[in-house]
């Protein structure tokens, strides 16, 4: 496993070079970037590597070394000619070189002259190429407007900012899924359908229990098993390669193992090794095709003809199913953990997919099957402020009658003066800047305008999420004859069915508490029977004393 600590697991107090950072622009707009202390792509900026946003340009040198959550001001960066100058020169030289080579080819084909062609006239490739110059980076200058916030990489921030290659699993969904799957440090989790890697990063944080120590050079298999791992599968080759690169950049390649495979056809074994999964998440178009590979024994694995839509195969009249046409050549290896129940979740956008998945789950022995739909809505909480007061600041309540009357008298007086003299009346009151320091301190300390106004809560009118149906189920631990024998030897419990079937069964040993409870119940039944037969109270007292004496003798 990797020795580098992933920023998703421990980002540290400050942003470091060659590590992932999240540029927060606003609530629903974030940009991921890997911080570099120099410009590897040679984009032509004198400030080095630069992130350009709608709020300004931010050189990486202004971000490295800052604490997470810092507000960073934009810098003055020439995003026009400076960024394109070298590329234009390179393109111009490239076109000139291509034209000279084309002319040389034409003249060679026509005249057969290889030595005196246009290459000599143009000076050859050595004359066209430009010398490589190393630019000296300069310090960035702070701009007058624009800022961003520098955030650490977390699965939540990554989900909001990652490049979408497929439809992603958002935070409300995967947080509930991991909770229902009992994902915790040390869990082995199977993920089929990695896609853009949103659930992959979240599950890696949930199952992480530490890195392997390479000091001794040898690590036991039991220690590897207890550390926890995410076994991710993706059938699309380009998405698989891109996800591998992201995991390496994020330092998660030792916790997540990505395999390029179609699990519906080839199953979940990796190098003929079982993942030993405790939890399973299937984000597939047809999850019912992958479920037959998630069994504990070969006897419970149905043939492909049993769950395929084509239905080809030989019918079995005994149980109504179809027998496999061929027997597997390799021995069966279960990808599940044999020593504990396995929890599963399937992610489907259509109810028809859910119906078919549930039908196959029931046939394969899954229990506690349940479907859940999640819908996310945000509540906006703020204080409602009404109107504008005379000083230009916010007014927390409507004007009073006296204030409204004074304002009407002032407006009518100004109108009368204007019609009589034809001149605009001079302002009688001095305008005060409502944003000066004295006014702000007065509002904050004395008036406390931040506490004034009605506190309102508003729900978003639209649901900003996609439709998703989550199907949860549990596969119980397999109970064999050997397990039954071990249980009998451990607890030494004998049932009444262990006799010869002729009434000579051995009695099951019971505790004193159980014996007292049985005697009291028998005494109560006899008392009710005597009351029904009309026995007097003296006879009932004598029988009660006899029963108590009998109970004490038995104990």
PDB file of C-alpha atoms in Angstrom, residues 374-505:
ATOM      1  CA  UNK A 374     -34.459  10.048  -0.767  1.00  0.00           C
ATOM      2  CA  UNK A 375     -35.343  13.638  -1.699  1.00  0.00           C
ATOM      3  CA  UNK A 376     -33.134  16.563  -0.684  1.00  0.00           C
ATOM      4  CA  UNK A 377     -34.443  20.083  -0.059  1.00  0.00           C
ATOM      5  CA  UNK A 378     -32.754  23.055   1.550  1.00  0.00           C
ATOM      6  CA  UNK A 379     -34.272  25.486   4.016  1.00  0.00           C
ATOM      7  CA  UNK A 380     -33.259  29.141   3.841  1.00  0.00           C
ATOM      8  CA  UNK A 381     -33.217  30.914   7.196  1.00  0.00           C
ATOM      9  CA  UNK A 382     -32.860  34.708   7.258  1.00  0.00           C
ATOM     10  CA  UNK A 383     -34.290  37.911   8.754  1.00  0.00           C
ATOM     11  CA  UNK A 384     -36.804  39.831   6.685  1.00  0.00           C
ATOM     12  CA  UNK A 385     -36.197  43.578   6.528  1.00  0.00           C
ATOM     13  CA  UNK A 386     -38.791  45.967   5.106  1.00  0.00           C
ATOM     14  CA  UNK A 387     -38.197  49.255   3.284  1.00  0.00           C
ATOM     15  CA  UNK A 388     -35.454  51.877   3.487  1.00  0.00           C
ATOM     16  CA  UNK A 389     -35.193  54.409   6.296  1.00  0.00           C
ATOM     17  CA  UNK A 390     -34.335  58.100   5.914  1.00  0.00           C
ATOM     18  CA  UNK A 391     -30.597  57.525   6.332  1.00  0.00           C
ATOM     19  CA  UNK A 392     -30.463  54.999   3.519  1.00  0.00           C
ATOM     20  CA  UNK A 393     -29.968  51.975   5.752  1.00  0.00           C
ATOM     21  CA  UNK A 394     -32.234  48.971   6.257  1.00  0.00           C
ATOM     22  CA  UNK A 395     -35.558  49.494   7.999  1.00  0.00           C
ATOM     23  CA  UNK A 396     -36.717  46.561  10.089  1.00  0.00           C
ATOM     24  CA  UNK A 397     -40.402  47.640  10.372  1.00  0.00           C
ATOM     25  CA  UNK A 398     -42.890  49.911   8.546  1.00  0.00           C
ATOM     26  CA  UNK A 399     -42.829  53.627   9.408  1.00  0.00           C
ATOM     27  CA  UNK A 400     -45.067  54.950  12.179  1.00  0.00           C
ATOM     28  CA  UNK A 401     -47.953  57.398  11.586  1.00  0.00           C
ATOM     29  CA  UNK A 402     -45.935  60.416  12.736  1.00  0.00           C
ATOM     30  CA  UNK A 403     -42.992  59.476  10.512  1.00  0.00           C
ATOM     31  CA  UNK A 404     -45.254  58.970   7.490  1.00  0.00           C
ATOM     32  CA  UNK A 405     -47.076  62.295   8.160  1.00  0.00           C
ATOM     33  CA  UNK A 406     -43.807  64.223   8.458  1.00  0.00           C
ATOM     34  CA  UNK A 407     -42.599  62.731   5.202  1.00  0.00           C
ATOM     35  CA  UNK A 408     -45.862  63.677   3.392  1.00  0.00           C
ATOM     36  CA  UNK A 409     -45.645  67.287   4.674  1.00  0.00           C
ATOM     37  CA  UNK A 410     -42.061  67.504   3.452  1.00  0.00           C
ATOM     38  CA  UNK A 411     -42.908  66.181  -0.012  1.00  0.00           C
ATOM     39  CA  UNK A 412     -45.946  68.510  -0.418  1.00  0.00           C
ATOM     40  CA  UNK A 413     -43.930  71.540   0.739  1.00  0.00           C
ATOM     41  CA  UNK A 414     -41.171  70.819  -1.753  1.00  0.00           C
ATOM     42  CA  UNK A 415     -43.744  70.400  -4.537  1.00  0.00           C
ATOM     43  CA  UNK A 416     -45.455  73.739  -3.720  1.00  0.00           C
ATOM     44  CA  UNK A 417     -42.147  75.613  -3.686  1.00  0.00           C
ATOM     45  CA  UNK A 418     -41.208  74.124  -7.050  1.00  0.00           C
ATOM     46  CA  UNK A 419     -44.500  75.165  -8.705  1.00  0.00           C
ATOM     47  CA  UNK A 420     -44.400  78.678  -7.217  1.00  0.00           C
ATOM     48  CA  UNK A 421     -40.772  79.584  -7.907  1.00  0.00           C
ATOM     49  CA  UNK A 422     -39.947  77.100 -10.668  1.00  0.00           C
ATOM     50  CA  UNK A 423     -36.802  76.109  -8.817  1.00  0.00           C
ATOM     51  CA  UNK A 424     -35.921  72.979  -6.958  1.00  0.00           C
ATOM     52  CA  UNK A 425     -35.889  73.614  -3.220  1.00  0.00           C
ATOM     53  CA  UNK A 426     -32.620  73.347  -1.416  1.00  0.00           C
ATOM     54  CA  UNK A 427     -32.124  70.366   0.785  1.00  0.00           C
ATOM     55  CA  UNK A 428     -32.933  71.281   4.354  1.00  0.00           C
ATOM     56  CA  UNK A 429     -31.276  68.315   6.000  1.00  0.00           C
ATOM     57  CA  UNK A 430     -27.745  67.122   5.733  1.00  0.00           C
ATOM     58  CA  UNK A 431     -27.304  63.720   4.153  1.00  0.00           C
ATOM     59  CA  UNK A 432     -25.358  61.328   6.336  1.00  0.00           C
ATOM     60  CA  UNK A 433     -23.440  58.403   4.911  1.00  0.00           C
ATOM     61  CA  UNK A 434     -25.121  55.291   6.426  1.00  0.00           C
ATOM     62  CA  UNK A 435     -21.978  53.183   5.893  1.00  0.00           C
ATOM     63  CA  UNK A 436     -19.526  55.294   7.866  1.00  0.00           C
ATOM     64  CA  UNK A 437     -17.732  53.763  10.826  1.00  0.00           C
ATOM     65  CA  UNK A 438     -19.707  55.612  13.485  1.00  0.00           C
ATOM     66  CA  UNK A 439     -23.043  54.618  11.951  1.00  0.00           C
ATOM     67  CA  UNK A 440     -22.051  50.970  11.607  1.00  0.00           C
ATOM     68  CA  UNK A 441     -20.848  50.765  15.211  1.00  0.00           C
ATOM     69  CA  UNK A 442     -24.073  52.388  16.385  1.00  0.00           C
ATOM     70  CA  UNK A 443     -26.177  49.860  14.471  1.00  0.00           C
ATOM     71  CA  UNK A 444     -24.153  46.902  15.709  1.00  0.00           C
ATOM     72  CA  UNK A 445     -23.680  47.868  19.372  1.00  0.00           C
ATOM     73  CA  UNK A 446     -26.677  50.020  20.320  1.00  0.00           C
ATOM     74  CA  UNK A 447     -29.463  49.205  17.880  1.00  0.00           C
ATOM     75  CA  UNK A 448     -28.292  45.658  17.091  1.00  0.00           C
ATOM     76  CA  UNK A 449     -29.870  45.659  13.652  1.00  0.00           C
ATOM     77  CA  UNK A 450     -28.635  42.132  13.042  1.00  0.00           C
ATOM     78  CA  UNK A 451     -31.237  40.971  15.597  1.00  0.00           C
ATOM     79  CA  UNK A 452     -34.084  43.061  14.240  1.00  0.00           C
ATOM     80  CA  UNK A 453     -36.621  41.930  11.676  1.00  0.00           C
ATOM     81  CA  UNK A 454     -38.757  38.829  11.339  1.00  0.00           C
ATOM     82  CA  UNK A 455     -36.903  35.507  11.284  1.00  0.00           C
ATOM     83  CA  UNK A 456     -38.332  33.497   8.380  1.00  0.00           C
ATOM     84  CA  UNK A 457     -37.740  29.992   7.011  1.00  0.00           C
ATOM     85  CA  UNK A 458     -38.321  29.242   3.354  1.00  0.00           C
ATOM     86  CA  UNK A 459     -38.176  25.913   1.560  1.00  0.00           C
ATOM     87  CA  UNK A 460     -36.679  25.594  -1.885  1.00  0.00           C
ATOM     88  CA  UNK A 461     -39.492  25.363  -4.446  1.00  0.00           C
ATOM     89  CA  UNK A 462     -37.755  22.708  -6.545  1.00  0.00           C
ATOM     90  CA  UNK A 463     -36.010  19.477  -5.632  1.00  0.00           C
ATOM     91  CA  UNK A 464     -32.451  19.697  -6.945  1.00  0.00           C
ATOM     92  CA  UNK A 465     -31.796  15.981  -7.115  1.00  0.00           C
ATOM     93  CA  UNK A 466     -32.305  13.035  -9.433  1.00  0.00           C
ATOM     94  CA  UNK A 467     -34.690  10.144  -8.950  1.00  0.00           C
ATOM     95  CA  UNK A 468     -33.080   7.190  -7.196  1.00  0.00           C
ATOM     96  CA  UNK A 469     -34.555   4.083  -5.623  1.00  0.00           C
ATOM     97  CA  UNK A 470     -32.383   2.359  -3.027  1.00  0.00           C
ATOM     98  CA  UNK A 471     -33.029  -1.341  -2.360  1.00  0.00           C
ATOM     99  CA  UNK A 472     -31.497  -2.753   0.835  1.00  0.00           C
ATOM    100  CA  UNK A 473     -31.263  -6.420   1.817  1.00  0.00           C
ATOM    101  CA  UNK A 474     -29.302  -8.784   4.068  1.00  0.00           C
ATOM    102  CA  UNK A 475     -27.832 -12.202   3.260  1.00  0.00           C
ATOM    103  CA  UNK A 476     -27.675 -14.219   6.525  1.00  0.00           C
ATOM    104  CA  UNK A 477     -24.657 -16.192   7.550  1.00  0.00           C
ATOM    105  CA  UNK A 478     -24.738 -19.771   6.255  1.00  0.00           C
ATOM    106  CA  UNK A 479     -25.431 -22.343   9.010  1.00  0.00           C
ATOM    107  CA  UNK A 480     -23.934 -25.748   8.254  1.00  0.00           C
ATOM    108  CA  UNK A 481     -24.010 -29.119  10.022  1.00  0.00           C
ATOM    109  CA  UNK A 482     -20.519 -28.461  11.377  1.00  0.00           C
ATOM    110  CA  UNK A 483     -21.723 -25.190  12.916  1.00  0.00           C
ATOM    111  CA  UNK A 484     -24.642 -27.031  14.523  1.00  0.00           C
ATOM    112  CA  UNK A 485     -22.305 -29.631  16.012  1.00  0.00           C
ATOM    113  CA  UNK A 486     -19.970 -26.960  17.371  1.00  0.00           C
ATOM    114  CA  UNK A 487     -22.910 -25.162  18.953  1.00  0.00           C
ATOM    115  CA  UNK A 488     -24.130 -28.363  20.640  1.00  0.00           C
ATOM    116  CA  UNK A 489     -20.676 -29.095  22.021  1.00  0.00           C
ATOM    117  CA  UNK A 490     -20.259 -25.561  23.305  1.00  0.00           C
ATOM    118  CA  UNK A 491     -23.626 -25.171  25.062  1.00  0.00           C
ATOM    119  CA  UNK A 492     -24.462 -28.872  25.697  1.00  0.00           C
ATOM    120  CA  UNK A 493     -28.205 -28.500  25.129  1.00  0.00           C
ATOM    121  CA  UNK A 494     -30.271 -31.659  24.573  1.00  0.00           C
ATOM    122  CA  UNK A 495     -33.667 -31.540  22.948  1.00  0.00           C
ATOM    123  CA  UNK A 496     -36.583 -33.887  23.535  1.00  0.00           C
ATOM    124  CA  UNK A 497     -36.244 -35.210  19.983  1.00  0.00           C
ATOM    125  CA  UNK A 498     -32.965 -36.965  20.925  1.00  0.00           C
ATOM    126  CA  UNK A 499     -34.744 -40.084  22.288  1.00  0.00           C
ATOM    127  CA  UNK A 500     -35.810 -43.230  20.553  1.00  0.00           C
ATOM    128  CA  UNK A 501     -39.181 -41.834  19.505  1.00  0.00           C
ATOM    129  CA  UNK A 502     -41.142 -44.130  21.909  1.00  0.00           C
ATOM    130  CA  UNK A 503     -41.544 -41.761  24.804  1.00  0.00           C
ATOM    131  CA  UNK A 504     -38.078 -42.424  26.262  1.00  0.00           C
ATOM    132  CA  UNK A 505     -36.689 -38.995  25.411  1.00  0.00           C
TER     133      UNK A 505
END
